Amino acid sequence: MKYLELVTTKNAVSAATGAGAIFLVAKTIMAGIKSPPYNPEPLTLAKLAIEHQSKNVMDSGELRGLLHTLNPKLDDYSKNMILHGITRSVYLLDTEASACTYEDIKLVASFLDDPDMGIKIQTLHALKAFSGIWKFRIRIQEFVPKILEMVTSLWDNDVHVAGLRLLNGLQIPDHTHILLKKLMPALMEILQMGNTLAQVQVLKFLSMLAQKEDLLFDIMNCQVHPEFLHLFQPSRPGNLLFELLVFVEWLCEGRLTPQYQSVHWQYNELSLHEVLFGRDSRLADRLLSLIIHPEEEVQIQACRVILKLQLNEEGELAVLRNSDSTFFSEPNIGSSFIQSRC
C-alpha cells in the first residue's frame, strides 16, 4: 500500500493529537526540572484563593477609582453605571471597601437627592452594600430621615423595596420616632397596596417598629382599609403570610406588656387594632384557615399567633377583673377560641 493511502483525515488527527500530548509531557518535564525544590507543605484551595486575592483583588484600586470618578455633573447613564459598580465592588472587595472613609459615604449618599429615580435606587443599593461594614453602619444612620421621607413620599415599588431593605439592616435612631409617627399611614399604605416584595419589606420594618414601646399605639391606631384582612388569604405568597403573622405576633406581644395594659387606649373605628383585635374582628377565622397552609412555617406562625391571642384575651380579662380570684374559674379561653370555630 502506498504511503499516501495511509494518510487519512482520521490518521492525521490522531497523529496530531499524539504529537500534542508528547509535546505537553515534554513541556511538563522541562518545567519540573527548572522549578524550585519541592515544598512538602500542602497548598490548599483556601491558600490558593487567598494568594489570588492578595495579588489581584486587594490591590486592584477599582473601588477607589469609581469613587473618584463619581460626580454630580456626569450624565445620568454614567452616574447609574458608576453607582452600580460601587455596589458590586463593596460586596466583592472587602479590603478596599473597609478602607473607604466617611467622606466616601457622604459622596454616595448625596445622590439620594438626584432627580432621576434610577439613580436614587442605585444609591440605596450602594448604601445597603456599605451598611454591611460595621464601621459605616452608624454613619449611614444619619441618612435614615432622608430615606424614610423618600420611601413614603415616592410611590415606586423599586424605591420602596430598596429603601426598606436598607432600613431593615440599620438601627433606627430614637430621634426619628417623631417622624415615624407622622409617616406611619404611608407605611401602612405600602403594606396594603404595594407589590409583594415591597409588602414583605415593609412588614419586616413594621415588626421592628412594633417592638418600640413609644410607637406601638401609633401603629395600632393607624387607619387601614376595611378589606385589610384580605392580606391573610391562603392564596397569598408564603413569605408574605409568614412576615404578616410575625408582625401580628409582635403586636400581640406589645399588648401584653404591663406598660401598654396600664393605659386605657382609645382607638379609631377603622384602626389596625380594631380590625385585628376588636370585638367584631374576623382575624380568628383567617388564622384557622392558615393552620392548614401548605408551607410549614406559615402553619407554625399561625399557631403562635393564636396562642398569643389567647394570652391577650386572658390578660384583658385580668385587667377588667383587677386580678380577682374569680378570673381563674373561667374556662380556658384559648380552647374555646379554637373549638368554637372548628
mmCIF file of C-alpha atoms in Angstrom:
data_model
loop_
_atom_site.group_PDB
_atom_site.id
_atom_site.type_symbol
_atom_site.label_atom_id
_atom_site.label_comp_id
_atom_site.label_asym_id
_atom_site.label_seq_id
_atom_site.Cartn_x
_atom_site.Cartn_y
_atom_site.Cartn_z
ATOM 1 C CA MET A 1 0.000 0.000 0.000
ATOM 2 C CA LYS A 2 1.308 3.389 -0.917
ATOM 3 C CA TYR A 3 2.260 5.869 1.777
ATOM 4 C CA LEU A 4 -0.311 8.493 0.660
ATOM 5 C CA GLU A 5 -3.105 5.980 1.087
ATOM 6 C CA LEU A 6 -2.204 5.644 4.738
ATOM 7 C CA VAL A 7 -2.584 9.390 5.388
ATOM 8 C CA THR A 8 -6.297 9.714 6.022
ATOM 9 C CA THR A 9 -8.041 12.531 7.867
ATOM 10 C CA LYS A 10 -8.559 10.285 10.856
ATOM 11 C CA ASN A 11 -4.948 9.245 10.956
ATOM 12 C CA ALA A 12 -3.824 12.846 10.670
ATOM 13 C CA VAL A 13 -5.972 13.910 13.616
ATOM 14 C CA SER A 14 -4.706 11.006 15.704
ATOM 15 C CA ALA A 15 -1.137 11.839 14.851
ATOM 16 C CA ALA A 16 -1.618 15.496 15.706
ATOM 17 C CA THR A 17 -3.260 14.582 18.987
ATOM 18 C CA GLY A 18 -0.450 12.200 19.860
ATOM 19 C CA ALA A 19 2.182 14.752 18.951
ATOM 20 C CA GLY A 20 0.440 17.372 21.052
ATOM 21 C CA ALA A 21 0.311 15.027 24.019
ATOM 22 C CA ILE A 22 4.032 14.241 23.683
ATOM 23 C CA PHE A 23 4.791 17.970 23.498
ATOM 24 C CA LEU A 24 2.783 18.654 26.665
ATOM 25 C CA VAL A 25 4.511 15.831 28.532
ATOM 26 C CA ALA A 26 7.910 17.120 27.453
ATOM 27 C CA LYS A 27 6.976 20.661 28.478
ATOM 28 C CA THR A 28 5.841 19.431 31.897
ATOM 29 C CA ILE A 29 9.112 17.537 32.444
ATOM 30 C CA MET A 30 11.180 20.594 31.490
ATOM 31 C CA ALA A 31 9.097 22.813 33.813
ATOM 32 C CA GLY A 32 9.738 20.354 36.622
ATOM 33 C CA ILE A 33 13.478 20.420 36.009
ATOM 34 C CA LYS A 34 13.562 24.221 36.071
ATOM 35 C CA SER A 35 11.187 24.620 39.064
ATOM 36 C CA PRO A 36 12.389 25.230 42.683
ATOM 37 C CA PRO A 37 12.837 22.268 45.023
ATOM 38 C CA TYR A 38 9.625 20.573 46.113
ATOM 39 C CA ASN A 39 7.963 22.066 49.185
ATOM 40 C CA PRO A 40 6.215 19.316 51.187
ATOM 41 C CA GLU A 41 3.786 21.829 52.813
ATOM 42 C CA PRO A 42 0.332 21.251 51.251
ATOM 43 C CA LEU A 43 -1.090 24.182 49.294
ATOM 44 C CA THR A 44 -4.812 24.058 49.980
ATOM 45 C CA LEU A 45 -7.526 25.573 47.841
ATOM 46 C CA ALA A 46 -8.126 28.138 50.564
ATOM 47 C CA LYS A 47 -4.479 29.247 50.438
ATOM 48 C CA LEU A 48 -4.624 29.449 46.665
ATOM 49 C CA ALA A 49 -7.713 31.644 46.915
ATOM 50 C CA ILE A 50 -6.062 33.904 49.491
ATOM 51 C CA GLU A 51 -2.908 34.251 47.380
ATOM 52 C CA HIS A 52 -5.003 35.058 44.314
ATOM 53 C CA GLN A 53 -6.994 37.635 46.266
ATOM 54 C CA SER A 54 -3.867 39.260 47.712
ATOM 55 C CA LYS A 55 -2.267 39.584 44.276
ATOM 56 C CA ASN A 56 -5.238 40.515 42.144
ATOM 57 C CA VAL A 57 -8.078 41.827 44.294
ATOM 58 C CA MET A 58 -6.821 43.574 47.402
ATOM 59 C CA ASP A 59 -4.634 45.974 45.443
ATOM 60 C CA SER A 60 -6.912 46.491 42.454
ATOM 61 C CA GLY A 61 -7.878 50.083 43.295
ATOM 62 C CA GLU A 62 -11.147 49.557 41.423
ATOM 63 C CA LEU A 63 -13.418 50.914 44.162
ATOM 64 C CA ARG A 64 -11.239 53.960 44.794
ATOM 65 C CA GLY A 65 -11.228 54.708 41.074
ATOM 66 C CA LEU A 66 -15.025 54.513 40.880
ATOM 67 C CA LEU A 67 -15.437 56.845 43.862
ATOM 68 C CA HIS A 68 -13.014 59.352 42.322
ATOM 69 C CA THR A 69 -14.976 59.221 39.078
ATOM 70 C CA LEU A 70 -18.385 59.734 40.702
ATOM 71 C CA ASN A 71 -19.500 63.298 40.085
ATOM 72 C CA PRO A 72 -22.925 65.003 40.062
ATOM 73 C CA LYS A 73 -22.039 66.656 36.744
ATOM 74 C CA LEU A 74 -21.928 63.323 34.922
ATOM 75 C CA ASP A 75 -24.816 62.269 32.702
ATOM 76 C CA ASP A 76 -27.477 60.009 34.217
ATOM 77 C CA TYR A 77 -26.254 56.864 32.477
ATOM 78 C CA SER A 78 -22.695 57.329 33.756
ATOM 79 C CA LYS A 79 -23.859 58.032 37.307
ATOM 80 C CA ASN A 80 -26.090 54.972 37.226
ATOM 81 C CA MET A 81 -23.310 52.684 35.988
ATOM 82 C CA ILE A 82 -20.706 54.048 38.418
ATOM 83 C CA LEU A 83 -23.042 53.621 41.404
ATOM 84 C CA HIS A 84 -23.801 50.082 40.241
ATOM 85 C CA GLY A 85 -20.058 49.430 40.016
ATOM 86 C CA ILE A 86 -19.527 50.808 43.527
ATOM 87 C CA THR A 87 -22.209 48.491 44.904
ATOM 88 C CA ARG A 88 -20.615 45.492 43.208
ATOM 89 C CA SER A 89 -17.122 46.448 44.379
ATOM 90 C CA VAL A 90 -18.172 46.930 48.014
ATOM 91 C CA TYR A 91 -19.612 43.414 48.076
ATOM 92 C CA LEU A 92 -16.608 41.817 46.336
ATOM 93 C CA LEU A 93 -13.621 43.844 47.555
ATOM 94 C CA ASP A 94 -13.781 43.732 51.343
ATOM 95 C CA THR A 95 -10.392 45.304 51.988
ATOM 96 C CA GLU A 96 -10.941 48.205 49.612
ATOM 97 C CA ALA A 97 -14.437 48.783 50.992
ATOM 98 C CA SER A 98 -13.185 48.831 54.581
ATOM 99 C CA ALA A 99 -10.544 51.390 53.595
ATOM 100 C CA CYS A 100 -13.207 53.874 52.475
ATOM 101 C CA THR A 101 -13.952 56.942 54.578
ATOM 102 C CA TYR A 102 -16.984 58.797 55.884
ATOM 103 C CA GLU A 103 -16.461 61.317 53.079
ATOM 104 C CA ASP A 104 -16.944 58.493 50.591
ATOM 105 C CA ILE A 105 -20.226 57.545 52.273
ATOM 106 C CA LYS A 106 -21.398 61.174 52.169
ATOM 107 C CA LEU A 107 -20.474 61.393 48.484
ATOM 108 C CA VAL A 108 -22.553 58.316 47.649
ATOM 109 C CA ALA A 109 -25.458 59.435 49.868
ATOM 110 C CA SER A 110 -25.561 62.831 48.155
ATOM 111 C CA PHE A 111 -27.076 61.115 45.113
ATOM 112 C CA LEU A 112 -30.223 60.397 47.108
ATOM 113 C CA ASP A 113 -31.162 63.937 46.060
ATOM 114 C CA ASP A 114 -30.701 63.220 42.365
ATOM 115 C CA PRO A 115 -33.945 63.827 40.425
ATOM 116 C CA ASP A 116 -33.565 60.597 38.439
ATOM 117 C CA MET A 117 -35.442 57.692 40.044
ATOM 118 C CA GLY A 118 -32.994 55.066 38.805
ATOM 119 C CA ILE A 119 -30.051 56.924 40.383
ATOM 120 C CA LYS A 120 -31.900 57.162 43.693
ATOM 121 C CA ILE A 121 -32.420 53.390 43.633
ATOM 122 C CA GLN A 122 -28.770 52.680 42.755
ATOM 123 C CA THR A 123 -27.713 54.961 45.628
ATOM 124 C CA LEU A 124 -29.884 52.994 48.043
ATOM 125 C CA HIS A 125 -28.279 49.767 46.790
ATOM 126 C CA ALA A 126 -24.795 51.230 47.301
ATOM 127 C CA LEU A 127 -25.592 52.380 50.841
ATOM 128 C CA LYS A 128 -27.034 48.945 51.587
ATOM 129 C CA ALA A 129 -23.730 47.411 50.496
ATOM 130 C CA PHE A 130 -21.741 49.808 52.711
ATOM 131 C CA SER A 131 -24.051 49.086 55.666
ATOM 132 C CA GLY A 132 -22.655 45.561 55.720
ATOM 133 C CA ILE A 133 -19.386 47.026 57.048
ATOM 134 C CA TRP A 134 -19.831 47.624 60.770
ATOM 135 C CA LYS A 135 -17.868 50.875 60.968
ATOM 136 C CA PHE A 136 -20.178 52.542 58.417
ATOM 137 C CA ARG A 137 -23.475 51.376 59.885
ATOM 138 C CA ILE A 138 -23.772 54.187 62.444
ATOM 139 C CA ARG A 139 -22.705 56.747 59.849
ATOM 140 C CA ILE A 140 -25.408 55.619 57.458
ATOM 141 C CA GLN A 141 -27.999 56.015 60.244
ATOM 142 C CA GLU A 142 -27.593 59.774 59.762
ATOM 143 C CA PHE A 143 -29.457 59.418 56.462
ATOM 144 C CA VAL A 144 -32.419 57.481 57.926
ATOM 145 C CA PRO A 145 -34.772 60.532 57.949
ATOM 146 C CA LYS A 146 -33.999 61.273 54.293
ATOM 147 C CA ILE A 147 -34.515 57.622 53.342
ATOM 148 C CA LEU A 148 -37.802 57.480 55.260
ATOM 149 C CA GLU A 149 -39.068 60.596 53.505
ATOM 150 C CA MET A 150 -38.080 59.154 50.136
ATOM 151 C CA VAL A 151 -39.740 55.774 50.743
ATOM 152 C CA THR A 152 -43.007 57.311 51.938
ATOM 153 C CA SER A 153 -43.251 60.225 49.506
ATOM 154 C CA LEU A 154 -42.450 58.399 46.238
ATOM 155 C CA TRP A 155 -44.878 55.764 45.009
ATOM 156 C CA ASP A 156 -42.401 53.478 43.282
ATOM 157 C CA ASN A 157 -42.127 49.801 44.205
ATOM 158 C CA ASP A 158 -38.401 49.640 43.467
ATOM 159 C CA VAL A 159 -37.758 52.636 45.735
ATOM 160 C CA HIS A 160 -39.886 51.014 48.442
ATOM 161 C CA VAL A 161 -38.007 47.710 48.235
ATOM 162 C CA ALA A 162 -34.506 49.231 48.063
ATOM 163 C CA GLY A 163 -35.181 51.803 50.793
ATOM 164 C CA LEU A 164 -36.848 49.395 53.202
ATOM 165 C CA ARG A 165 -34.153 46.745 52.674
ATOM 166 C CA LEU A 166 -31.616 49.362 53.714
ATOM 167 C CA LEU A 167 -33.664 50.486 56.721
ATOM 168 C CA ASN A 168 -34.189 46.888 57.850
ATOM 169 C CA GLY A 169 -30.436 46.461 58.141
ATOM 170 C CA LEU A 170 -29.965 49.539 60.357
ATOM 171 C CA GLN A 171 -30.704 50.524 63.933
ATOM 172 C CA ILE A 172 -33.423 53.166 63.785
ATOM 173 C CA PRO A 173 -32.358 56.116 65.987
ATOM 174 C CA ASP A 174 -34.798 57.198 68.707
ATOM 175 C CA HIS A 175 -34.863 60.776 67.436
ATOM 176 C CA THR A 176 -36.613 59.556 64.251
ATOM 177 C CA HIS A 177 -39.636 58.248 66.174
ATOM 178 C CA ILE A 178 -41.490 61.562 65.881
ATOM 179 C CA LEU A 179 -41.029 61.416 62.112
ATOM 180 C CA LEU A 180 -42.091 57.759 62.041
ATOM 181 C CA LYS A 181 -45.362 58.578 63.814
ATOM 182 C CA LYS A 182 -46.098 61.085 61.078
ATOM 183 C CA LEU A 183 -45.191 58.646 58.299
ATOM 184 C CA MET A 184 -46.989 55.601 59.726
ATOM 185 C CA PRO A 185 -50.074 55.950 57.444
ATOM 186 C CA ALA A 186 -47.827 55.959 54.368
ATOM 187 C CA LEU A 187 -46.017 52.806 55.565
ATOM 188 C CA MET A 188 -49.381 51.133 56.155
ATOM 189 C CA GLU A 189 -50.437 52.111 52.637
ATOM 190 C CA ILE A 190 -47.356 50.350 51.196
ATOM 191 C CA LEU A 191 -48.379 47.260 53.143
ATOM 192 C CA GLN A 192 -51.882 47.292 51.681
ATOM 193 C CA MET A 193 -51.226 48.484 48.124
ATOM 194 C CA GLY A 194 -47.593 47.695 47.276
ATOM 195 C CA ASN A 195 -46.340 44.676 45.363
ATOM 196 C CA THR A 196 -45.316 41.501 47.203
ATOM 197 C CA LEU A 197 -41.633 42.419 47.524
ATOM 198 C CA ALA A 198 -42.477 45.827 48.972
ATOM 199 C CA GLN A 199 -45.079 44.312 51.307
ATOM 200 C CA VAL A 200 -42.575 41.794 52.685
ATOM 201 C CA GLN A 201 -40.001 44.512 53.335
ATOM 202 C CA VAL A 202 -42.465 46.921 54.960
ATOM 203 C CA LEU A 203 -43.744 44.108 57.209
ATOM 204 C CA LYS A 204 -40.203 43.437 58.410
ATOM 205 C CA PHE A 205 -39.825 47.146 59.103
ATOM 206 C CA LEU A 206 -43.160 47.406 60.919
ATOM 207 C CA SER A 207 -42.274 44.342 63.010
ATOM 208 C CA MET A 208 -39.136 46.151 64.123
ATOM 209 C CA LEU A 209 -41.110 49.312 64.946
ATOM 210 C CA ALA A 210 -43.746 47.315 66.842
ATOM 211 C CA GLN A 211 -41.050 46.467 69.383
ATOM 212 C CA LYS A 212 -40.644 50.162 70.224
ATOM 213 C CA GLU A 213 -42.879 50.994 73.184
ATOM 214 C CA ASP A 214 -43.487 54.595 72.142
ATOM 215 C CA LEU A 215 -44.542 53.611 68.604
ATOM 216 C CA LEU A 216 -46.889 50.739 69.392
ATOM 217 C CA PHE A 217 -50.049 52.795 69.861
ATOM 218 C CA ASP A 218 -49.380 54.781 66.660
ATOM 219 C CA ILE A 219 -49.143 51.517 64.732
ATOM 220 C CA MET A 220 -52.266 50.105 66.363
ATOM 221 C CA ASN A 221 -54.289 53.268 65.823
ATOM 222 C CA CYS A 222 -53.266 53.673 62.180
ATOM 223 C CA GLN A 223 -56.221 53.711 59.776
ATOM 224 C CA VAL A 224 -56.457 50.721 57.424
ATOM 225 C CA HIS A 225 -58.756 49.719 54.589
ATOM 226 C CA PRO A 226 -61.891 47.742 55.538
ATOM 227 C CA GLU A 227 -60.569 44.804 53.497
ATOM 228 C CA PHE A 228 -57.256 44.668 55.382
ATOM 229 C CA LEU A 229 -57.839 41.053 56.429
ATOM 230 C CA HIS A 230 -57.728 40.018 52.754
ATOM 231 C CA LEU A 231 -53.963 40.037 53.222
ATOM 232 C CA PHE A 232 -54.392 36.809 55.211
ATOM 233 C CA GLN A 233 -55.826 34.828 52.300
ATOM 234 C CA PRO A 234 -54.124 31.399 51.981
ATOM 235 C CA SER A 235 -53.531 32.049 48.273
ATOM 236 C CA ARG A 236 -51.024 34.805 49.127
ATOM 237 C CA PRO A 237 -47.295 34.003 48.806
ATOM 238 C CA GLY A 238 -45.937 32.079 51.776
ATOM 239 C CA ASN A 239 -43.186 34.581 52.591
ATOM 240 C CA LEU A 240 -45.737 37.397 52.723
ATOM 241 C CA LEU A 241 -48.058 35.442 55.027
ATOM 242 C CA PHE A 242 -45.171 34.494 57.289
ATOM 243 C CA GLU A 243 -43.987 38.092 57.723
ATOM 244 C CA LEU A 244 -47.582 39.242 58.223
ATOM 245 C CA LEU A 245 -48.065 36.704 61.018
ATOM 246 C CA VAL A 246 -44.756 37.696 62.609
ATOM 247 C CA PHE A 247 -45.960 41.313 62.592
ATOM 248 C CA VAL A 248 -49.244 40.370 64.274
ATOM 249 C CA GLU A 249 -47.348 38.344 66.867
ATOM 250 C CA TRP A 250 -45.223 41.374 67.755
ATOM 251 C CA LEU A 251 -48.398 43.439 68.120
ATOM 252 C CA CYS A 252 -49.768 40.786 70.479
ATOM 253 C CA GLU A 253 -46.508 40.870 72.453
ATOM 254 C CA GLY A 254 -46.786 44.631 72.771
ATOM 255 C CA ARG A 255 -50.358 44.448 74.025
ATOM 256 C CA LEU A 256 -49.226 42.060 76.781
ATOM 257 C CA THR A 257 -46.686 44.422 78.327
ATOM 258 C CA PRO A 258 -47.696 45.959 81.676
ATOM 259 C CA GLN A 259 -46.889 49.435 80.353
ATOM 260 C CA TYR A 260 -49.314 49.067 77.455
ATOM 261 C CA GLN A 261 -52.048 47.456 79.552
ATOM 262 C CA SER A 262 -51.790 50.164 82.199
ATOM 263 C CA VAL A 263 -53.359 52.709 79.812
ATOM 264 C CA HIS A 264 -56.948 52.677 78.559
ATOM 265 C CA TRP A 265 -56.290 53.358 74.883
ATOM 266 C CA GLN A 266 -58.930 54.829 72.589
ATOM 267 C CA TYR A 267 -58.729 53.535 69.004
ATOM 268 C CA ASN A 268 -60.275 54.841 65.814
ATOM 269 C CA GLU A 269 -63.098 52.797 64.339
ATOM 270 C CA LEU A 270 -61.123 51.602 61.313
ATOM 271 C CA SER A 271 -57.805 51.332 63.126
ATOM 272 C CA LEU A 272 -55.479 48.381 62.746
ATOM 273 C CA HIS A 273 -56.251 47.445 66.350
ATOM 274 C CA GLU A 274 -59.987 47.196 65.722
ATOM 275 C CA VAL A 275 -59.537 45.181 62.524
ATOM 276 C CA LEU A 276 -57.175 42.722 64.203
ATOM 277 C CA PHE A 277 -58.265 42.655 67.842
ATOM 278 C CA GLY A 278 -61.651 44.393 68.011
ATOM 279 C CA ARG A 279 -64.842 42.697 69.112
ATOM 280 C CA ASP A 280 -66.060 42.227 65.520
ATOM 281 C CA SER A 281 -62.711 41.134 64.102
ATOM 282 C CA ARG A 282 -62.647 38.107 61.790
ATOM 283 C CA LEU A 283 -58.944 37.511 62.359
ATOM 284 C CA ALA A 284 -59.605 34.193 64.129
ATOM 285 C CA ASP A 285 -61.237 32.710 61.026
ATOM 286 C CA ARG A 286 -58.313 33.835 58.879
ATOM 287 C CA LEU A 287 -55.815 32.262 61.244
ATOM 288 C CA LEU A 288 -57.627 28.946 61.335
ATOM 289 C CA SER A 289 -57.532 28.781 57.538
ATOM 290 C CA LEU A 290 -53.740 29.248 57.665
ATOM 291 C CA ILE A 291 -53.183 26.350 60.070
ATOM 292 C CA ILE A 292 -53.549 24.004 57.067
ATOM 293 C CA HIS A 293 -51.392 26.142 54.758
ATOM 294 C CA PRO A 294 -49.029 24.051 52.551
ATOM 295 C CA GLU A 295 -45.937 25.786 53.981
ATOM 296 C CA GLU A 296 -44.962 24.582 57.430
ATOM 297 C CA GLU A 297 -43.509 27.868 58.660
ATOM 298 C CA VAL A 298 -46.839 29.577 57.926
ATOM 299 C CA GLN A 299 -48.691 26.867 59.874
ATOM 300 C CA ILE A 300 -46.394 27.224 62.872
ATOM 301 C CA GLN A 301 -46.568 31.005 62.858
ATOM 302 C CA ALA A 302 -50.358 30.935 62.648
ATOM 303 C CA CYS A 303 -50.461 28.702 65.731
ATOM 304 C CA ARG A 304 -48.115 31.063 67.567
ATOM 305 C CA VAL A 305 -50.424 33.990 66.869
ATOM 306 C CA ILE A 306 -53.458 32.026 68.079
ATOM 307 C CA LEU A 307 -51.687 31.289 71.356
ATOM 308 C CA LYS A 308 -50.714 34.943 71.737
ATOM 309 C CA LEU A 309 -54.334 35.971 71.123
ATOM 310 C CA GLN A 310 -55.343 33.619 73.919
ATOM 311 C CA LEU A 311 -52.876 35.323 76.258
ATOM 312 C CA ASN A 312 -54.130 38.731 75.122
ATOM 313 C CA GLU A 313 -57.728 37.813 75.930
ATOM 314 C CA GLU A 314 -56.754 36.379 79.307
ATOM 315 C CA GLY A 315 -54.706 39.476 80.042
ATOM 316 C CA GLU A 316 -57.594 41.796 79.154
ATOM 317 C CA LEU A 317 -59.925 39.846 81.427
ATOM 318 C CA ALA A 318 -57.374 40.028 84.210
ATOM 319 C CA VAL A 319 -57.228 43.802 83.857
ATOM 320 C CA LEU A 320 -61.026 44.097 83.819
ATOM 321 C CA ARG A 321 -61.365 41.917 86.908
ATOM 322 C CA ASN A 322 -58.410 43.580 88.653
ATOM 323 C CA SER A 323 -56.770 40.168 89.073
ATOM 324 C CA ASP A 324 -59.748 38.941 91.081
ATOM 325 C CA SER A 325 -59.594 35.266 92.016
ATOM 326 C CA THR A 326 -62.824 34.630 90.145
ATOM 327 C CA PHE A 327 -60.805 35.008 86.922
ATOM 328 C CA PHE A 328 -59.302 31.584 87.484
ATOM 329 C CA SER A 329 -62.732 29.961 87.476
ATOM 330 C CA GLU A 330 -63.282 30.990 83.844
ATOM 331 C CA PRO A 331 -62.998 28.252 81.161
ATOM 332 C CA ASN A 332 -59.850 28.086 79.080
ATOM 333 C CA ILE A 333 -60.329 30.889 76.584
ATOM 334 C CA GLY A 334 -57.793 29.544 74.145
ATOM 335 C CA SER A 335 -59.576 26.227 73.907
ATOM 336 C CA SER A 336 -62.975 27.824 73.443
ATOM 337 C CA PHE A 337 -61.401 30.158 70.858
ATOM 338 C CA ILE A 338 -60.417 27.188 68.715
ATOM 339 C CA GLN A 339 -63.259 24.784 69.473
ATOM 340 C CA SER A 340 -65.954 27.318 68.667
ATOM 341 C CA ARG A 341 -64.566 27.669 65.134
ATOM 342 C CA CYS A 342 -63.580 24.083 64.300
#
